[in-house]
Amino acid sequence: MDLQVLRAFRAVAEGLTVTEAAAEARITQPALSRALRRLEEEVGAELLQRVGRVLRPTPAGRVFKEYVDAALDSYDRGRRAVAEVVDPDTGLVSLAFLHTLGTWLVPGLVTGFREEYPGVRFELHQDGESGLVQHLLDATADLMITSGDPDHPLITWRRLLVEPLWLAVPTGHRLARHRRVRLAEVAEEPFILLKPGYGLRSVTEELCQEAGFAPRVAFEGEEVQTLRGLVAAGLGVSLIPSSPDTAATPRFPIHYLEITDVHGARDIGIAWLTGRTLPPAARRFIDHALRASADARDGRW
């Protein structure tokens, strides 16, 4: 059993033909077929079975593939880490971040970082709050940019900025001509929220509770753009981040109101596994993000 055979087994289990997998491995098809049979002998079970003209994993093959994936991923991460230790100006930063930060904050941070380190590549993952934490715990991401301290014993978090939240109402709403509003004034209104598990959902519920009511949920979505569309359609109100892309949505006839009775804002920060030795490129990106946030507080971002 060697890595080449394990990679070929994974490729066939994921849908490639033996001929295609052999071409990827740069060996002959008969040689790969013999290697796969030897692999089955070593494991002690049939891993692949023919279905029509292709091979499909057996139940034993599906179980074995999970461990093959983990072994190959671990090996690849090890090679990557070694390469980055040898040359920290290259390598890969695996970064997970909130959907809402993909239109303004993350592109700016990545662009600024690559101006200084053009040889570094990025692997980007978008997800909700719980998904981001899992990316760190599963080691599928080196870093995450998220709202609020996840308060997890294995995770270190540092604040980058405080992002204001505004009350979004349709342009025909009774409050649309106002600039400021008490959140309590919409206590009886239908609310449009992200689904449970997203940080903005938790922040909205906490702010409403602070204002003396529980939001009456009319619709739930997975993207802030969806919330904006539903608000524009007159289906309810929503608390939405006032990031720069807020003003870049002319197709959504929405009015944004400053909230006065509660502190409408959320913390945005960067986090990583406390006990993990990060690759140099990821460590440098943390330093870059913290410097950029300090510049922003000084009005230079």
Coordinates of N, CA, C and O in Angstrom, one line a residue, residues 174-292:
R174 N -44.0 53.1 7.5 CA -44.4 54.2 8.3 C -43.3 55.0 8.9 O -43.4 56.2 9.2
L175 N -42.1 54.3 9.1 CA -40.9 55.0 9.7 C -39.9 55.3 8.6 O -38.8 55.8 9.0
A176 N -40.2 55.2 7.3 CA -39.2 55.3 6.3 C -38.7 56.7 6.2 O -37.6 57.0 5.7
R177 N -39.4 57.7 6.6 CA -39.0 59.1 6.6 C -38.1 59.5 7.8 O -37.6 60.6 7.8
H178 N -38.0 58.6 8.7 CA -37.1 58.9 9.9 C -35.7 58.5 9.6 O -35.4 57.7 8.7
R179 N -34.8 59.1 10.4 CA -33.4 58.8 10.3 C -33.0 57.9 11.5 O -32.0 57.1 11.4
R180 N -33.7 58.1 12.6 CA -33.3 57.3 13.8 C -34.6 56.7 14.4 O -35.7 57.3 14.1
V181 N -34.5 55.6 15.1 CA -35.7 55.0 15.6 C -35.3 54.2 16.9 O -34.1 53.7 17.0
R182 N -36.2 54.0 17.8 CA -36.1 53.1 18.9 C -36.5 51.7 18.4 O -37.5 51.5 17.7
L183 N -35.7 50.7 18.7 CA -36.0 49.3 18.2 C -37.3 48.9 18.8 O -38.1 48.2 18.1
A184 N -37.7 49.4 20.0 CA -38.9 49.0 20.6 C -40.1 49.4 19.8 O -41.2 48.9 19.9
E185 N -40.0 50.4 18.9 CA -41.1 50.9 18.1 C -41.5 49.9 17.0 O -42.6 50.1 16.5
V186 N -40.7 48.9 16.7 CA -41.1 47.9 15.8 C -41.3 46.5 16.5 O -41.3 45.5 15.8
A187 N -41.7 46.5 17.7 CA -41.8 45.3 18.5 C -43.0 44.4 17.9 O -42.9 43.2 18.0
E188 N -44.0 45.1 17.3 CA -45.1 44.3 16.8 C -45.0 44.0 15.3 O -45.8 43.4 14.7
E189 N -43.9 44.4 14.7 CA -43.6 44.2 13.3 C -43.1 42.8 13.0 O -42.5 42.2 13.8
P190 N -43.4 42.2 11.8 CA -42.8 40.9 11.5 C -41.3 41.1 11.2 O -40.9 42.1 10.5
F191 N -40.5 40.3 11.7 CA -39.0 40.3 11.5 C -38.6 39.3 10.4 O -39.1 38.2 10.4
I192 N -37.6 39.7 9.7 CA -36.9 38.8 8.7 C -35.5 38.5 9.2 O -34.7 39.5 9.4
L193 N -35.2 37.3 9.6 CA -34.0 36.9 10.2 C -33.2 35.9 9.5 O -33.8 35.1 8.7
L194 N -31.9 35.8 9.7 CA -31.2 34.6 9.3 C -31.6 33.4 10.1 O -32.1 33.6 11.2
K195 N -31.3 32.2 9.6 CA -31.7 31.0 10.3 C -30.9 30.9 11.6 O -29.8 31.4 11.7
P196 N -31.4 30.1 12.5 CA -30.6 29.8 13.8 C -29.3 29.2 13.4 O -29.1 28.4 12.5
G197 N -28.3 29.6 14.2 CA -26.9 29.2 13.9 C -26.0 30.3 13.3 O -24.8 30.2 13.3
Y198 N -26.7 31.3 12.8 CA -25.9 32.4 12.3 C -25.8 33.5 13.3 O -26.7 33.8 14.1
G199 N -24.6 34.1 13.4 CA -24.3 35.1 14.4 C -25.3 36.3 14.4 O -25.7 36.8 15.5
L200 N -25.7 36.8 13.2 CA -26.6 37.9 13.1 C -27.9 37.6 13.7 O -28.6 38.5 14.2
R201 N -28.3 36.3 13.6 CA -29.6 35.9 14.2 C -29.5 36.1 15.7 O -30.4 36.7 16.3
S202 N -28.4 35.6 16.3 CA -28.3 35.7 17.8 C -28.2 37.1 18.2 O -28.9 37.5 19.2
V203 N -27.5 38.0 17.5 CA -27.3 39.4 17.9 C -28.7 40.1 17.8 O -29.1 40.8 18.7
T204 N -29.5 39.8 16.7 CA -30.8 40.4 16.6 C -31.7 40.0 17.7 O -32.4 40.9 18.3
E205 N -31.7 38.7 18.1 CA -32.6 38.3 19.2 C -32.2 38.9 20.5 O -33.0 39.3 21.3
E206 N -30.8 39.1 20.7 CA -30.4 39.7 22.0 C -30.7 41.2 22.0 O -31.1 41.7 23.1
L207 N -30.6 41.9 20.9 CA -30.9 43.3 20.9 C -32.4 43.5 21.1 O -32.9 44.5 21.8
C208 N -33.2 42.7 20.5 CA -34.7 42.8 20.7 C -35.1 42.5 22.1 O -35.9 43.2 22.7
Q209 N -34.4 41.5 22.7 CA -34.7 41.2 24.1 C -34.3 42.4 25.0 O -35.0 42.7 25.9
E210 N -33.2 43.0 24.7 CA -32.7 44.2 25.4 C -33.7 45.3 25.3 O -33.9 46.1 26.2
A211 N -34.4 45.4 24.1 CA -35.3 46.5 23.9 C -36.7 46.1 24.5 O -37.6 46.9 24.4
G212 N -36.8 44.9 25.0 CA -38.1 44.6 25.7 C -39.0 43.7 25.0 O -40.2 43.6 25.4
F213 N -38.6 43.0 23.9 CA -39.5 42.1 23.2 C -38.8 41.0 22.5 O -37.6 41.1 22.4
A214 N -39.5 40.0 22.1 CA -39.0 38.9 21.3 C -39.4 39.1 19.9 O -40.6 39.4 19.6
P215 N -38.6 39.1 18.9 CA -39.0 39.3 17.5 C -40.0 38.3 17.0 O -39.8 37.1 17.2
R216 N -41.0 38.8 16.3 CA -42.0 37.9 15.7 C -41.4 37.5 14.3 O -41.5 38.3 13.4
V217 N -40.9 36.3 14.2 CA -40.2 35.9 13.0 C -41.2 35.6 11.9 O -42.1 34.7 12.0
A218 N -41.1 36.3 10.7 CA -42.0 36.1 9.6 C -41.3 35.2 8.5 O -41.9 34.3 7.9
F219 N -40.0 35.5 8.3 CA -39.2 34.7 7.3 C -37.8 34.5 7.8 O -37.3 35.3 8.6
E220 N -37.2 33.4 7.4 CA -35.8 33.1 7.7 C -35.0 32.9 6.4 O -35.5 32.3 5.5
G221 N -33.8 33.3 6.4 CA -32.9 33.1 5.2 C -31.5 32.7 5.6 O -31.2 32.6 6.8
E222 N -30.7 32.6 4.6 CA -29.3 32.2 4.8 C -28.3 33.2 4.3 O -27.1 33.1 4.5
E223 N -28.8 34.3 3.7 CA -27.9 35.4 3.1 C -28.5 36.7 3.5 O -29.8 36.9 3.5
V224 N -27.7 37.7 3.8 CA -28.1 39.0 4.1 C -28.8 39.6 2.9 O -29.8 40.4 3.0
Q225 N -28.3 39.3 1.7 CA -29.0 39.8 0.5 C -30.4 39.3 0.4 O -31.3 40.0 -0.1
T226 N -30.7 38.1 0.8 CA -32.0 37.6 0.9 C -32.9 38.4 1.8 O -34.0 38.8 1.5
L227 N -32.3 38.7 3.0 CA -33.1 39.6 3.9 C -33.4 40.9 3.3 O -34.6 41.4 3.5
R228 N -32.5 41.5 2.6 CA -32.7 42.8 2.0 C -33.9 42.7 0.9 O -34.7 43.6 0.9
G229 N -33.8 41.6 0.2 CA -34.9 41.4 -0.9 C -36.2 41.3 -0.2 O -37.2 41.9 -0.7
L230 N -36.3 40.6 0.9 CA -37.6 40.4 1.5 C -38.1 41.6 2.2 O -39.3 41.9 2.2
V231 N -37.2 42.4 2.8 CA -37.6 43.7 3.3 C -38.1 44.6 2.2 O -39.1 45.3 2.4
A232 N -37.3 44.7 1.1 CA -37.7 45.5 0.0 C -39.1 45.2 -0.5 O -39.9 46.0 -1.0
A233 N -39.5 43.9 -0.4 CA -40.8 43.4 -0.9 C -41.9 43.8 0.1 O -43.1 43.4 -0.2
G234 N -41.5 44.4 1.2 CA -42.6 44.8 2.2 C -43.0 43.7 3.1 O -44.1 43.8 3.7
L235 N -42.2 42.6 3.3 CA -42.6 41.4 4.1 C -42.2 41.5 5.5 O -42.5 40.6 6.3
G236 N -41.5 42.6 5.9 CA -41.1 42.7 7.3 C -39.9 43.7 7.4 O -39.5 44.3 6.5
V237 N -39.3 43.7 8.6 CA -38.2 44.6 8.9 C -37.0 43.7 9.3 O -37.2 42.5 9.7
S238 N -35.8 44.2 9.3 CA -34.7 43.4 9.7 C -33.5 44.2 10.2 O -33.4 45.4 9.8
L239 N -32.7 43.7 11.0 CA -31.4 44.3 11.4 C -30.3 43.9 10.5 O -30.1 42.6 10.4
I240 N -29.7 44.8 9.8 CA -28.7 44.5 8.8 C -27.4 45.2 9.0 O -27.4 46.4 9.4
P241 N -26.3 44.6 8.8 CA -25.0 45.3 9.0 C -24.9 46.5 8.0 O -25.3 46.4 6.8
S242 N -24.3 47.6 8.5 CA -24.1 48.7 7.6 C -22.8 48.8 7.0 O -22.1 49.8 7.0
S243 N -22.3 47.6 6.5 CA -21.1 47.6 5.8 C -21.2 48.3 4.4 O -22.3 48.6 4.0
P244 N -20.0 48.6 3.8 CA -20.1 49.5 2.6 C -21.0 49.0 1.5 O -21.5 49.8 0.7
D245 N -21.2 47.7 1.4 CA -22.1 47.2 0.3 C -23.6 47.5 0.6 O -24.4 47.3 -0.3
T246 N -23.9 48.0 1.8 CA -25.3 48.4 2.1 C -25.8 49.4 1.1 O -27.0 49.3 0.6
A247 N -25.0 50.4 0.7 CA -25.4 51.4 -0.2 C -25.3 51.0 -1.6 O -25.8 51.7 -2.5
A248 N -24.7 49.8 -1.9 CA -24.5 49.4 -3.3 C -25.6 48.5 -3.8 O -25.4 47.6 -4.6
T249 N -26.8 48.6 -3.3 CA -27.9 47.8 -3.7 C -29.1 48.6 -4.1 O -30.2 48.5 -3.5
P250 N -29.0 49.4 -5.2 CA -30.1 50.2 -5.6 C -31.3 49.4 -6.0 O -32.4 50.0 -6.1
R251 N -31.2 48.2 -6.4 CA -32.3 47.4 -6.8 C -33.2 47.1 -5.6 O -34.4 46.6 -5.8
F252 N -32.7 47.3 -4.4 CA -33.5 47.0 -3.2 C -34.0 48.3 -2.6 O -33.2 49.1 -2.0
P253 N -35.3 48.7 -2.8 CA -35.8 50.0 -2.2 C -36.0 49.8 -0.7 O -37.0 49.5 -0.2
I254 N -34.9 50.1 0.0 CA -34.9 50.0 1.5 C -34.4 51.3 2.1 O -33.6 52.0 1.6
H255 N -35.0 51.5 3.3 CA -34.5 52.7 4.1 C -33.9 52.1 5.4 O -34.4 51.2 6.0
Y256 N -32.7 52.7 5.7 CA -32.0 52.2 6.9 C -32.0 53.3 8.0 O -31.8 54.5 7.8
L257 N -32.4 52.8 9.2 CA -32.6 53.7 10.3 C -31.6 53.4 11.4 O -31.3 52.2 11.7
E258 N -31.0 54.4 12.0 CA -30.1 54.2 13.2 C -30.9 53.9 14.4 O -32.0 54.5 14.6
I259 N -30.5 52.9 15.2 CA -31.2 52.5 16.4 C -30.6 53.3 17.6 O -29.4 53.4 17.8
T260 N -31.6 53.8 18.4 CA -31.1 54.7 19.5 C -31.3 54.1 20.9 O -30.6 54.5 21.8
D261 N -32.2 53.1 21.1 CA -32.4 52.6 22.5 C -31.5 51.4 22.9 O -31.5 51.1 24.0
V262 N -30.9 50.8 21.9 CA -29.9 49.7 22.2 C -28.7 50.0 21.3 O -28.8 50.7 20.3
H263 N -27.6 49.3 21.7 CA -26.4 49.5 20.9 C -26.4 48.6 19.7 O -26.0 47.4 19.9
G264 N -26.8 49.0 18.6 CA -27.0 48.2 17.4 C -25.6 48.0 16.7 O -25.2 48.8 15.9
A265 N -24.9 47.0 17.1 CA -23.6 46.7 16.5 C -23.2 45.3 16.8 O -23.8 44.7 17.7
R266 N -22.2 44.8 16.1 CA -21.6 43.5 16.4 C -20.1 43.6 16.2 O -19.6 44.4 15.4
D267 N -19.4 42.8 17.0 CA -17.9 42.8 16.9 C -17.5 41.8 15.8 O -18.1 40.8 15.6
I268 N -16.5 42.2 15.0 CA -16.0 41.4 14.0 C -14.5 41.1 14.4 O -13.8 42.0 14.7
G269 N -14.1 39.8 14.4 CA -12.8 39.5 14.8 C -12.2 38.3 14.0 O -12.9 37.7 13.2
I270 N -10.9 38.1 14.3 CA -10.2 37.0 13.7 C -9.9 36.0 14.7 O -9.5 36.3 15.9
A271 N -9.9 34.7 14.4 CA -9.7 33.6 15.4 C -8.9 32.4 14.8 O -8.9 32.2 13.6
W272 N -8.3 31.7 15.7 CA -7.6 30.5 15.3 C -7.5 29.5 16.5 O -7.9 29.9 17.6
L273 N -7.1 28.3 16.3 CA -7.0 27.3 17.3 C -5.8 27.7 18.2 O -4.7 27.8 17.8
T274 N -6.1 27.8 19.5 CA -5.1 28.2 20.5 C -3.9 27.3 20.5 O -2.7 27.8 20.5
G275 N -4.0 26.0 20.5 CA -2.9 25.1 20.6 C -2.2 24.7 19.3 O -1.3 23.9 19.4
R276 N -2.7 25.3 18.2 CA -2.1 24.9 16.9 C -1.0 25.8 16.5 O -1.1 27.0 16.6
T277 N 0.1 25.2 16.0 CA 1.2 26.0 15.5 C 0.8 26.3 14.0 O 0.8 25.5 13.2
L278 N 0.6 27.6 13.8 CA 0.1 28.0 12.5 C 1.3 28.1 11.5 O 2.4 28.5 11.9
P279 N 1.0 27.9 10.2 CA 2.0 28.1 9.2 C 2.4 29.6 9.2 O 1.6 30.5 9.6
P280 N 3.6 30.0 8.8 CA 4.1 31.4 8.9 C 3.2 32.3 8.1 O 2.9 33.4 8.5
A281 N 2.6 31.9 6.9 CA 1.8 32.7 6.1 C 0.5 33.1 6.9 O 0.0 34.2 6.8
A282 N -0.1 32.1 7.6 CA -1.3 32.4 8.3 C -1.0 33.3 9.5 O -1.8 34.2 9.8
R283 N 0.2 33.1 10.1 CA 0.6 34.0 11.3 C 0.7 35.4 10.8 O 0.3 36.4 11.4
R284 N 1.3 35.6 9.6 CA 1.5 36.9 9.0 C 0.2 37.5 8.7 O 0.1 38.8 8.8
F285 N -0.8 36.7 8.2 CA -2.1 37.3 7.9 C -2.8 37.8 9.1 O -3.4 38.9 9.1
I286 N -2.6 37.1 10.2 CA -3.2 37.6 11.5 C -2.6 39.0 11.8 O -3.3 40.0 12.1
D287 N -1.3 39.1 11.7 CA -0.6 40.4 12.0 C -1.1 41.5 11.1 O -1.4 42.6 11.5
H288 N -1.3 41.1 9.8 CA -1.7 42.1 8.8 C -3.2 42.6 9.1 O -3.5 43.8 9.1
A289 N -4.0 41.6 9.5 CA -5.4 42.0 9.8 C -5.5 42.9 11.0 O -6.3 43.8 11.1
L290 N -4.7 42.6 12.0 CA -4.7 43.4 13.3 C -4.1 44.8 13.0 O -4.6 45.8 13.5
R291 N -3.1 44.9 12.2 CA -2.6 46.2 11.8 C -3.6 47.0 11.0 O -3.8 48.2 11.2
A292 N -4.3 46.3 10.1 CA -5.3 47.0 9.3 C -6.4 47.5 10.1 O -7.0 48.6 9.9

